[in-house]
Amino acid sequence: MKKYSLLPLVGLALLTATFTSCKDDKKVEPDMTFDELKVKVLSDFGPTVGNPLYSDFETKAASLQTAVTTLAATPTQANLDAARTAWKDVRVVWEQSEGFLIGPVEDDNYDPYMDTWPTDHNAMENLLAGSDPLTADFLTGYNDPDKEAEMTLRGFHPLEYLLWGTDGNRQASTITQREKDYMIALATDIHNNVSALKTKGVTFFASELSQPGVTGSRYTSKKDAIEAIANGLIDIVGEVGDGKMVEPFGATVNEADSTITESPYSHNSLIDFRNNIIGARNAYLCSYGSATGKSLSDLVKANNATLDQTIKSQFDAAINSFDGITTTFEKAVYNQRSQVQNTITALTTLKGTLEGSLVPYIQQYVKD
């Protein structure tokens, strides 16, 4: 994903009137200075958001592997439904994790290994018709993110195709032995990747994100580390609003293409998109489940409560706008275009604020 640079200093001169000044030793909370808050924002992110989410991700990936293995052994419609539910459950956590695609998930290409789309069902059928051994080890040979055609044969979406079929109405009785082998390989590969990500995430959050400037951390300063979290928000909001939704939507209804949505077989695309933005909001608020920590929100609120409220309100507006789309995204690109456009507009507004106000705020107030 593209990283966003901070605005040049010349441009920042025009922005200084927008923000009130603050010394780092000023008490921004009853027991904390702004300097202390910066440290706390970075040290809280892993224990509050990153590690618990990756732990949930691993648990749900294990459940998916179990459900798929059970389906392959006993291909009943009930077991197919259970595998579909497990697939949707793990997608919730994965899509929320895309609110902070930093560290090992980016370094080690877990995103393309698990979530490349759109798929080509003809390519999947050709693989199934061949003689290659359909095992998790075989799938790890598809390891070059630049070879997108190969990446589409690995991860969530070929498994989605096997579970739902092209029409979303797959029957368990039609699953072949090669398809059983392939779905077990896919689910195992996903679980293996998530387990590795969980382990590497613990080290990243403890030794890099929370330790900027220390030997071994990729971040040379607190500003770099805080900017990485902010860029993660911008990246995913932009990906949903500028790519995931816009490309299938097309400029006109005649240019709409429901075959290139993220999760077309399960019709889970809208849920995917919404969870992306929920994940970004969680990252901004340093919140996951019932846990909260010191956050970017607290850092912004310390000097510009209006900006913080604007960002939170725009996150809420973008997330709530999905409620206006009352059919699947695959249908909405044709027959609920105004509702889809409302969501795209809300995401564009949010992205503009994150780029145009949050990033300059970090430039102005986080100097070390």
mmCIF file of C-alpha atoms in Angstrom:
data_model
loop_
_atom_site.group_PDB
_atom_site.id
_atom_site.type_symbol
_atom_site.label_atom_id
_atom_site.label_comp_id
_atom_site.label_asym_id
_atom_site.label_seq_id
_atom_site.Cartn_x
_atom_site.Cartn_y
_atom_site.Cartn_z
ATOM 1 C CA MET A 1 0.000 0.000 0.000
ATOM 2 C CA LYS A 2 1.138 3.504 -0.699
ATOM 3 C CA LYS A 3 2.598 5.476 2.160
ATOM 4 C CA TYR A 4 1.637 9.094 2.519
ATOM 5 C CA SER A 5 4.302 11.679 3.155
ATOM 6 C CA LEU A 6 3.828 14.554 5.531
ATOM 7 C CA LEU A 7 3.178 17.962 4.025
ATOM 8 C CA PRO A 8 6.155 20.162 3.186
ATOM 9 C CA LEU A 9 7.079 22.749 5.770
ATOM 10 C CA VAL A 10 5.991 25.531 3.443
ATOM 11 C CA GLY A 11 2.493 24.153 3.445
ATOM 12 C CA LEU A 12 2.541 23.695 7.157
ATOM 13 C CA ALA A 13 3.121 27.367 7.682
ATOM 14 C CA LEU A 14 -0.393 27.913 6.397
ATOM 15 C CA LEU A 15 -1.767 25.413 8.885
ATOM 16 C CA THR A 16 -0.237 26.645 12.111
ATOM 17 C CA ALA A 17 -3.044 29.087 12.701
ATOM 18 C CA THR A 18 -5.428 26.169 12.801
ATOM 19 C CA PHE A 19 -3.797 24.514 15.802
ATOM 20 C CA THR A 20 -3.158 25.920 19.253
ATOM 21 C CA SER A 21 0.382 25.683 20.592
ATOM 22 C CA CYS A 22 1.356 23.174 23.222
ATOM 23 C CA LYS A 23 4.542 22.414 25.102
ATOM 24 C CA ASP A 24 5.433 18.781 25.528
ATOM 25 C CA ASP A 25 5.600 19.155 29.302
ATOM 26 C CA LYS A 26 2.080 20.581 29.541
ATOM 27 C CA LYS A 27 -0.347 18.352 31.432
ATOM 28 C CA VAL A 28 -2.828 17.177 28.816
ATOM 29 C CA GLU A 29 -4.503 14.817 31.275
ATOM 30 C CA PRO A 30 -4.563 14.958 35.081
ATOM 31 C CA ASP A 31 -1.560 12.650 35.395
ATOM 32 C CA MET A 32 0.118 12.794 31.984
ATOM 33 C CA THR A 33 2.109 15.265 29.904
ATOM 34 C CA PHE A 34 1.942 15.385 26.116
ATOM 35 C CA ASP A 35 5.389 13.763 25.980
ATOM 36 C CA GLU A 36 4.169 10.929 28.171
ATOM 37 C CA LEU A 37 1.017 10.597 26.079
ATOM 38 C CA LYS A 38 3.046 10.064 22.892
ATOM 39 C CA VAL A 39 4.895 7.196 24.547
ATOM 40 C CA LYS A 40 1.671 5.703 25.875
ATOM 41 C CA VAL A 41 -0.049 5.824 22.480
ATOM 42 C CA LEU A 42 2.696 3.636 21.035
ATOM 43 C CA SER A 43 3.050 1.277 23.992
ATOM 44 C CA ASP A 44 -0.718 0.691 24.306
ATOM 45 C CA PHE A 45 -1.422 -0.149 20.667
ATOM 46 C CA GLY A 46 -0.047 -3.697 20.675
ATOM 47 C CA PRO A 47 -1.494 -4.938 23.983
ATOM 48 C CA THR A 48 -4.862 -3.250 23.389
ATOM 49 C CA VAL A 49 -5.506 -3.705 19.668
ATOM 50 C CA GLY A 50 -2.831 -5.581 17.752
ATOM 51 C CA ASN A 51 -2.161 -8.642 19.887
ATOM 52 C CA PRO A 52 -5.780 -9.336 20.958
ATOM 53 C CA LEU A 53 -6.991 -9.010 17.377
ATOM 54 C CA TYR A 54 -4.299 -11.319 16.015
ATOM 55 C CA SER A 55 -5.108 -13.789 18.787
ATOM 56 C CA ASP A 56 -8.785 -13.749 17.785
ATOM 57 C CA PHE A 57 -7.732 -14.055 14.159
ATOM 58 C CA GLU A 58 -5.723 -17.207 14.908
ATOM 59 C CA THR A 59 -8.573 -18.726 16.916
ATOM 60 C CA LYS A 60 -11.079 -18.139 14.127
ATOM 61 C CA ALA A 61 -8.650 -19.365 11.459
ATOM 62 C CA ALA A 62 -8.246 -22.588 13.469
ATOM 63 C CA SER A 63 -12.033 -22.906 13.627
ATOM 64 C CA LEU A 64 -12.227 -22.439 9.868
ATOM 65 C CA GLN A 65 -9.632 -25.163 9.333
ATOM 66 C CA THR A 66 -11.579 -27.517 11.596
ATOM 67 C CA ALA A 67 -14.898 -26.736 9.895
ATOM 68 C CA VAL A 68 -13.456 -27.304 6.429
ATOM 69 C CA THR A 69 -11.791 -30.556 7.482
ATOM 70 C CA THR A 70 -15.102 -31.737 8.924
ATOM 71 C CA LEU A 71 -16.912 -30.793 5.726
ATOM 72 C CA ALA A 72 -14.402 -32.705 3.615
ATOM 73 C CA ALA A 73 -14.803 -35.801 5.780
ATOM 74 C CA THR A 74 -18.597 -35.563 5.978
ATOM 75 C CA PRO A 75 -19.968 -33.404 3.142
ATOM 76 C CA THR A 76 -23.441 -32.642 4.465
ATOM 77 C CA GLN A 77 -25.296 -29.396 3.882
ATOM 78 C CA ALA A 78 -25.137 -28.659 7.616
ATOM 79 C CA ASN A 79 -21.356 -28.988 7.577
ATOM 80 C CA LEU A 80 -21.165 -26.802 4.481
ATOM 81 C CA ASP A 81 -23.214 -24.140 6.266
ATOM 82 C CA ALA A 82 -20.909 -24.404 9.296
ATOM 83 C CA ALA A 83 -17.832 -23.933 7.096
ATOM 84 C CA ARG A 84 -19.436 -20.905 5.448
ATOM 85 C CA THR A 85 -20.155 -19.389 8.863
ATOM 86 C CA ALA A 86 -16.568 -20.025 9.959
ATOM 87 C CA TRP A 87 -15.313 -18.345 6.782
ATOM 88 C CA LYS A 88 -17.436 -15.263 7.443
ATOM 89 C CA ASP A 89 -16.369 -15.157 11.098
ATOM 90 C CA VAL A 90 -12.663 -15.109 10.315
ATOM 91 C CA ARG A 91 -13.224 -12.484 7.615
ATOM 92 C CA VAL A 92 -14.594 -10.073 10.224
ATOM 93 C CA VAL A 93 -11.310 -10.107 12.128
ATOM 94 C CA TRP A 94 -9.107 -10.064 9.047
ATOM 95 C CA GLU A 95 -10.903 -7.104 7.495
ATOM 96 C CA GLN A 96 -10.687 -5.177 10.766
ATOM 97 C CA SER A 97 -6.964 -5.926 10.940
ATOM 98 C CA GLU A 98 -6.549 -4.120 7.626
ATOM 99 C CA GLY A 99 -6.997 -0.913 9.598
ATOM 100 C CA PHE A 100 -3.310 -1.266 10.532
ATOM 101 C CA LEU A 101 -1.412 -3.119 7.818
ATOM 102 C CA ILE A 102 1.975 -2.334 9.343
ATOM 103 C CA GLY A 103 4.861 -4.489 10.487
ATOM 104 C CA PRO A 104 5.021 -8.204 9.620
ATOM 105 C CA VAL A 105 1.676 -8.315 7.822
ATOM 106 C CA GLU A 106 3.220 -5.940 5.281
ATOM 107 C CA ASP A 107 6.814 -7.209 5.449
ATOM 108 C CA ASP A 108 5.961 -10.855 4.833
ATOM 109 C CA ASN A 109 3.173 -10.410 2.274
ATOM 110 C CA TYR A 110 0.414 -11.957 4.367
ATOM 111 C CA ASP A 111 -2.141 -9.709 2.696
ATOM 112 C CA PRO A 112 -1.552 -10.972 -0.868
ATOM 113 C CA TYR A 113 -1.056 -14.540 0.386
ATOM 114 C CA MET A 114 -4.486 -14.549 2.017
ATOM 115 C CA ASP A 115 -6.600 -11.900 0.334
ATOM 116 C CA THR A 116 -5.836 -11.377 -3.353
ATOM 117 C CA TRP A 117 -8.892 -10.724 -5.516
ATOM 118 C CA PRO A 118 -10.769 -10.692 -7.795
ATOM 119 C CA THR A 119 -10.437 -14.383 -8.464
ATOM 120 C CA ASP A 120 -10.718 -16.157 -11.803
ATOM 121 C CA HIS A 121 -12.946 -19.190 -11.350
ATOM 122 C CA ASN A 122 -11.701 -20.594 -14.654
ATOM 123 C CA ALA A 123 -8.131 -20.591 -13.292
ATOM 124 C CA MET A 124 -9.348 -22.396 -10.188
ATOM 125 C CA GLU A 125 -11.157 -24.975 -12.284
ATOM 126 C CA ASN A 126 -7.995 -25.518 -14.341
ATOM 127 C CA LEU A 127 -6.013 -26.123 -11.152
ATOM 128 C CA LEU A 128 -8.621 -28.598 -9.966
ATOM 129 C CA ALA A 129 -8.565 -30.373 -13.324
ATOM 130 C CA GLY A 130 -4.781 -30.769 -13.190
ATOM 131 C CA SER A 131 -2.588 -33.244 -11.363
ATOM 132 C CA ASP A 132 -0.672 -30.963 -8.990
ATOM 133 C CA PRO A 133 -0.873 -32.128 -5.362
ATOM 134 C CA LEU A 134 -3.356 -29.833 -3.657
ATOM 135 C CA THR A 135 -1.656 -29.391 -0.304
ATOM 136 C CA ALA A 136 -0.753 -26.434 1.879
ATOM 137 C CA ASP A 137 2.915 -26.986 0.996
ATOM 138 C CA PHE A 138 2.054 -26.777 -2.688
ATOM 139 C CA LEU A 139 0.214 -23.490 -2.164
ATOM 140 C CA THR A 140 3.229 -21.903 -0.443
ATOM 141 C CA GLY A 141 4.950 -22.121 -3.818
ATOM 142 C CA TYR A 142 2.661 -19.312 -4.905
ATOM 143 C CA ASN A 143 4.788 -16.753 -3.088
ATOM 144 C CA ASP A 144 5.487 -13.921 -5.520
ATOM 145 C CA PRO A 145 3.032 -11.053 -4.939
ATOM 146 C CA ASP A 146 3.870 -9.688 -8.394
ATOM 147 C CA LYS A 147 2.320 -12.813 -9.938
ATOM 148 C CA GLU A 148 -1.253 -11.849 -9.183
ATOM 149 C CA ALA A 149 -2.755 -14.711 -11.172
ATOM 150 C CA GLU A 150 -1.003 -17.174 -8.860
ATOM 151 C CA MET A 151 -1.941 -15.211 -5.744
ATOM 152 C CA THR A 152 -5.632 -15.556 -6.622
ATOM 153 C CA LEU A 153 -5.288 -19.338 -6.228
ATOM 154 C CA ARG A 154 -4.356 -18.962 -2.574
ATOM 155 C CA GLY A 155 -6.190 -17.613 0.460
ATOM 156 C CA PHE A 156 -9.736 -16.710 1.397
ATOM 157 C CA HIS A 157 -11.289 -16.216 -2.010
ATOM 158 C CA PRO A 158 -10.657 -19.548 -3.736
ATOM 159 C CA LEU A 159 -12.006 -21.115 -0.548
ATOM 160 C CA GLU A 160 -15.016 -18.821 -0.828
ATOM 161 C CA TYR A 161 -15.542 -20.087 -4.379
ATOM 162 C CA LEU A 162 -15.416 -23.715 -3.240
ATOM 163 C CA LEU A 163 -17.882 -23.098 -0.402
ATOM 164 C CA TRP A 164 -20.432 -21.032 -2.317
ATOM 165 C CA GLY A 165 -19.906 -21.706 -6.020
ATOM 166 C CA THR A 166 -20.383 -19.127 -8.746
ATOM 167 C CA ASP A 167 -24.082 -18.711 -7.994
ATOM 168 C CA GLY A 168 -23.786 -18.731 -4.199
ATOM 169 C CA ASN A 169 -25.855 -21.908 -3.969
ATOM 170 C CA ARG A 170 -23.287 -24.705 -3.783
ATOM 171 C CA GLN A 171 -24.594 -28.088 -2.676
ATOM 172 C CA ALA A 172 -22.446 -30.236 -0.402
ATOM 173 C CA SER A 173 -23.222 -33.338 -2.416
ATOM 174 C CA THR A 174 -21.415 -31.901 -5.461
ATOM 175 C CA ILE A 175 -18.022 -31.421 -3.766
ATOM 176 C CA THR A 176 -15.404 -33.578 -5.501
ATOM 177 C CA GLN A 177 -12.349 -35.194 -3.907
ATOM 178 C CA ARG A 178 -10.005 -32.690 -5.570
ATOM 179 C CA GLU A 179 -12.153 -29.866 -4.226
ATOM 180 C CA LYS A 180 -11.993 -31.387 -0.746
ATOM 181 C CA ASP A 181 -8.198 -31.557 -0.993
ATOM 182 C CA TYR A 182 -8.024 -27.971 -2.236
ATOM 183 C CA MET A 183 -10.293 -26.534 0.465
ATOM 184 C CA ILE A 184 -8.328 -28.316 3.214
ATOM 185 C CA ALA A 185 -5.078 -26.985 1.728
ATOM 186 C CA LEU A 186 -6.476 -23.448 1.556
ATOM 187 C CA ALA A 187 -7.798 -23.465 5.122
ATOM 188 C CA THR A 188 -4.549 -24.958 6.430
ATOM 189 C CA ASP A 189 -2.474 -22.375 4.553
ATOM 190 C CA ILE A 190 -4.611 -19.556 5.965
ATOM 191 C CA HIS A 191 -4.224 -20.895 9.506
ATOM 192 C CA ASN A 192 -0.466 -21.301 9.068
ATOM 193 C CA ASN A 193 -0.126 -17.718 7.868
ATOM 194 C CA VAL A 194 -2.266 -16.321 10.662
ATOM 195 C CA SER A 195 -0.344 -18.276 13.305
ATOM 196 C CA ALA A 196 2.941 -16.870 12.002
ATOM 197 C CA LEU A 197 1.488 -13.357 11.869
ATOM 198 C CA LYS A 198 0.289 -13.628 15.461
ATOM 199 C CA THR A 199 3.756 -14.652 16.686
ATOM 200 C CA LYS A 200 5.593 -12.005 14.680
ATOM 201 C CA GLY A 201 3.085 -9.356 15.725
ATOM 202 C CA VAL A 202 3.932 -9.784 19.410
ATOM 203 C CA THR A 203 7.590 -8.990 18.685
ATOM 204 C CA PHE A 204 6.767 -6.122 16.341
ATOM 205 C CA PHE A 205 4.447 -4.313 18.737
ATOM 206 C CA ALA A 206 6.756 -4.793 21.736
ATOM 207 C CA SER A 207 10.147 -4.223 20.111
ATOM 208 C CA GLU A 208 9.482 -1.879 17.214
ATOM 209 C CA LEU A 209 6.265 0.134 17.342
ATOM 210 C CA SER A 210 6.597 0.893 21.050
ATOM 211 C CA GLN A 211 10.388 1.358 20.912
ATOM 212 C CA PRO A 212 11.105 3.943 18.191
ATOM 213 C CA GLY A 213 14.720 5.027 18.018
ATOM 214 C CA VAL A 214 15.936 1.837 19.694
ATOM 215 C CA THR A 215 18.240 -0.527 17.815
ATOM 216 C CA GLY A 216 16.130 -3.066 15.971
ATOM 217 C CA SER A 217 13.121 -0.802 15.451
ATOM 218 C CA ARG A 218 12.344 0.348 11.933
ATOM 219 C CA TYR A 219 11.028 3.600 13.392
ATOM 220 C CA THR A 220 13.685 6.206 14.075
ATOM 221 C CA SER A 221 11.379 8.485 16.044
ATOM 222 C CA LYS A 222 8.017 8.616 17.780
ATOM 223 C CA LYS A 223 6.799 10.725 14.897
ATOM 224 C CA ASP A 224 7.663 7.955 12.422
ATOM 225 C CA ALA A 225 5.819 5.343 14.483
ATOM 226 C CA ILE A 226 2.752 7.506 15.051
ATOM 227 C CA GLU A 227 2.728 8.452 11.388
ATOM 228 C CA ALA A 228 2.742 4.734 10.496
ATOM 229 C CA ILE A 229 -0.507 4.229 12.410
ATOM 230 C CA ALA A 230 -2.026 7.312 10.768
ATOM 231 C CA ASN A 231 -0.934 6.165 7.307
ATOM 232 C CA GLY A 232 -2.586 2.820 7.969
ATOM 233 C CA LEU A 233 -5.899 4.612 8.445
ATOM 234 C CA ILE A 234 -5.448 6.587 5.248
ATOM 235 C CA ASP A 235 -4.436 3.518 3.282
ATOM 236 C CA ILE A 236 -7.472 1.400 4.125
ATOM 237 C CA VAL A 237 -10.023 4.218 3.893
ATOM 238 C CA GLY A 238 -8.561 5.029 0.491
ATOM 239 C CA GLU A 239 -8.499 1.401 -0.596
ATOM 240 C CA VAL A 240 -12.185 0.938 0.217
ATOM 241 C CA GLY A 241 -13.403 4.275 -1.115
ATOM 242 C CA ASP A 242 -11.084 4.620 -4.109
ATOM 243 C CA GLY A 243 -10.704 0.986 -5.113
ATOM 244 C CA LYS A 244 -12.828 -1.750 -3.584
ATOM 245 C CA MET A 245 -16.059 0.161 -4.130
ATOM 246 C CA VAL A 246 -15.292 2.505 -7.014
ATOM 247 C CA GLU A 247 -13.892 -0.007 -9.484
ATOM 248 C CA PRO A 248 -16.944 -2.334 -9.555
ATOM 249 C CA PHE A 249 -19.233 0.721 -9.311
ATOM 250 C CA GLY A 250 -17.982 2.279 -12.529
ATOM 251 C CA ALA A 251 -18.630 5.779 -13.780
ATOM 252 C CA THR A 252 -22.099 4.800 -15.006
ATOM 253 C CA VAL A 253 -24.430 1.872 -14.493
ATOM 254 C CA ASN A 254 -23.385 0.553 -17.898
ATOM 255 C CA GLU A 255 -19.787 0.388 -16.676
ATOM 256 C CA ALA A 256 -20.605 -1.369 -13.385
ATOM 257 C CA ASP A 257 -19.063 -4.827 -12.996
ATOM 258 C CA SER A 258 -20.190 -7.052 -10.144
ATOM 259 C CA THR A 259 -17.682 -9.765 -11.088
ATOM 260 C CA ILE A 260 -14.731 -7.791 -9.702
ATOM 261 C CA THR A 261 -16.023 -7.236 -6.174
ATOM 262 C CA GLU A 262 -14.030 -8.484 -3.200
ATOM 263 C CA SER A 263 -16.260 -11.366 -2.067
ATOM 264 C CA PRO A 264 -18.662 -12.026 -4.955
ATOM 265 C CA TYR A 265 -19.501 -15.685 -4.311
ATOM 266 C CA SER A 266 -20.620 -15.226 -0.692
ATOM 267 C CA HIS A 267 -21.928 -11.679 -1.304
ATOM 268 C CA ASN A 268 -19.917 -10.646 1.751
ATOM 269 C CA SER A 269 -18.338 -7.587 0.132
ATOM 270 C CA LEU A 270 -20.290 -4.914 2.019
ATOM 271 C CA ILE A 271 -19.507 -6.592 5.337
ATOM 272 C CA ASP A 272 -15.838 -6.692 4.313
ATOM 273 C CA PHE A 273 -15.836 -2.978 3.518
ATOM 274 C CA ARG A 274 -17.606 -1.975 6.692
ATOM 275 C CA ASN A 275 -15.224 -4.014 8.838
ATOM 276 C CA ASN A 276 -12.279 -2.335 7.129
ATOM 277 C CA ILE A 277 -13.526 1.040 8.326
ATOM 278 C CA ILE A 278 -14.456 -0.278 11.776
ATOM 279 C CA GLY A 279 -10.893 -1.574 12.023
ATOM 280 C CA ALA A 280 -9.499 1.823 11.081
ATOM 281 C CA ARG A 281 -11.703 3.507 13.675
ATOM 282 C CA ASN A 282 -10.532 0.993 16.284
ATOM 283 C CA ALA A 283 -6.936 1.850 15.410
ATOM 284 C CA TYR A 284 -7.649 5.581 15.766
ATOM 285 C CA LEU A 285 -9.361 5.038 19.127
ATOM 286 C CA CYS A 286 -6.955 2.292 20.322
ATOM 287 C CA SER A 287 -9.978 0.140 21.049
ATOM 288 C CA TYR A 288 -10.754 -3.529 20.488
ATOM 289 C CA GLY A 289 -13.528 -5.469 22.147
ATOM 290 C CA SER A 290 -13.991 -3.972 25.600
ATOM 291 C CA ALA A 291 -10.366 -2.818 25.907
ATOM 292 C CA THR A 292 -9.164 0.734 25.353
ATOM 293 C CA GLY A 293 -5.814 2.463 25.572
ATOM 294 C CA LYS A 294 -4.245 5.827 24.902
ATOM 295 C CA SER A 295 -4.843 6.611 21.271
ATOM 296 C CA LEU A 296 -4.310 8.859 18.305
ATOM 297 C CA SER A 297 -7.654 10.316 19.300
ATOM 298 C CA ASP A 298 -6.271 11.291 22.714
ATOM 299 C CA LEU A 299 -3.166 12.732 21.071
ATOM 300 C CA VAL A 300 -5.224 14.909 18.736
ATOM 301 C CA LYS A 301 -7.720 15.901 21.415
ATOM 302 C CA ALA A 302 -4.878 17.209 23.595
ATOM 303 C CA ASN A 303 -4.440 20.199 21.275
ATOM 304 C CA ASN A 304 -7.390 20.208 18.897
ATOM 305 C CA ALA A 305 -10.582 18.720 20.310
ATOM 306 C CA THR A 306 -12.532 19.969 17.301
ATOM 307 C CA LEU A 307 -10.382 17.998 14.877
ATOM 308 C CA ASP A 308 -10.649 14.877 17.021
ATOM 309 C CA GLN A 309 -14.437 15.145 17.096
ATOM 310 C CA THR A 310 -14.523 15.732 13.336
ATOM 311 C CA ILE A 311 -12.503 12.589 12.675
ATOM 312 C CA LYS A 312 -14.651 10.487 15.005
ATOM 313 C CA SER A 313 -17.865 11.860 13.513
ATOM 314 C CA GLN A 314 -16.658 11.178 9.980
ATOM 315 C CA PHE A 315 -15.700 7.617 10.905
ATOM 316 C CA ASP A 316 -19.193 7.110 12.326
ATOM 317 C CA ALA A 317 -20.833 8.672 9.274
ATOM 318 C CA ALA A 318 -18.874 6.457 6.891
ATOM 319 C CA ILE A 319 -19.646 3.286 8.848
ATOM 320 C CA ASN A 320 -23.326 4.146 9.264
ATOM 321 C CA SER A 321 -23.661 4.995 5.575
ATOM 322 C CA PHE A 322 -23.411 1.291 4.742
ATOM 323 C CA ASP A 323 -26.836 0.859 6.362
ATOM 324 C CA GLY A 324 -28.335 2.745 3.433
ATOM 325 C CA ILE A 325 -27.358 -0.062 1.066
ATOM 326 C CA THR A 326 -30.080 -2.645 1.582
ATOM 327 C CA THR A 327 -29.039 -5.295 -0.928
ATOM 328 C CA THR A 328 -25.775 -7.030 -1.750
ATOM 329 C CA PHE A 329 -22.990 -4.880 -3.134
ATOM 330 C CA GLU A 330 -23.049 -7.020 -6.261
ATOM 331 C CA LYS A 331 -26.635 -5.862 -6.876
ATOM 332 C CA ALA A 332 -26.242 -2.367 -5.445
ATOM 333 C CA VAL A 333 -23.706 -1.305 -8.089
ATOM 334 C CA TYR A 334 -26.610 -1.597 -10.535
ATOM 335 C CA ASN A 335 -29.770 -0.713 -8.629
ATOM 336 C CA GLN A 336 -28.755 1.289 -5.534
ATOM 337 C CA ARG A 337 -26.177 3.556 -7.075
ATOM 338 C CA SER A 338 -27.094 6.667 -5.107
ATOM 339 C CA GLN A 339 -26.710 4.793 -1.822
ATOM 340 C CA VAL A 340 -23.339 3.400 -2.900
ATOM 341 C CA GLN A 341 -22.258 6.881 -3.969
ATOM 342 C CA ASN A 342 -23.222 8.236 -0.542
ATOM 343 C CA THR A 343 -20.824 5.780 1.095
ATOM 344 C CA ILE A 344 -18.041 6.544 -1.380
ATOM 345 C CA THR A 345 -18.523 10.258 -0.672
ATOM 346 C CA ALA A 346 -18.387 9.702 3.091
ATOM 347 C CA LEU A 347 -15.145 7.752 2.697
ATOM 348 C CA THR A 348 -13.672 10.445 0.459
ATOM 349 C CA THR A 349 -14.497 13.064 3.087
ATOM 350 C CA LEU A 350 -12.915 10.993 5.852
ATOM 351 C CA LYS A 351 -9.784 10.306 3.837
ATOM 352 C CA GLY A 352 -9.449 14.007 3.062
ATOM 353 C CA THR A 353 -9.552 14.873 6.759
ATOM 354 C CA LEU A 354 -7.022 12.195 7.670
ATOM 355 C CA GLU A 355 -4.637 13.349 4.940
ATOM 356 C CA GLY A 356 -5.266 17.058 5.212
ATOM 357 C CA SER A 357 -5.624 17.542 8.969
ATOM 358 C CA LEU A 358 -4.473 14.499 10.969
ATOM 359 C CA VAL A 359 -1.102 14.164 9.223
ATOM 360 C CA PRO A 360 -0.302 17.891 9.484
ATOM 361 C CA TYR A 361 -1.272 17.753 13.163
ATOM 362 C CA ILE A 362 1.301 15.013 13.741
ATOM 363 C CA GLN A 363 3.906 17.077 11.862
ATOM 364 C CA GLN A 364 3.245 20.090 14.035
ATOM 365 C CA TYR A 365 3.051 18.510 17.466
ATOM 366 C CA VAL A 366 5.135 15.339 17.397
ATOM 367 C CA LYS A 367 8.703 16.550 16.985
ATOM 368 C CA ASP A 368 10.710 13.656 18.418
#
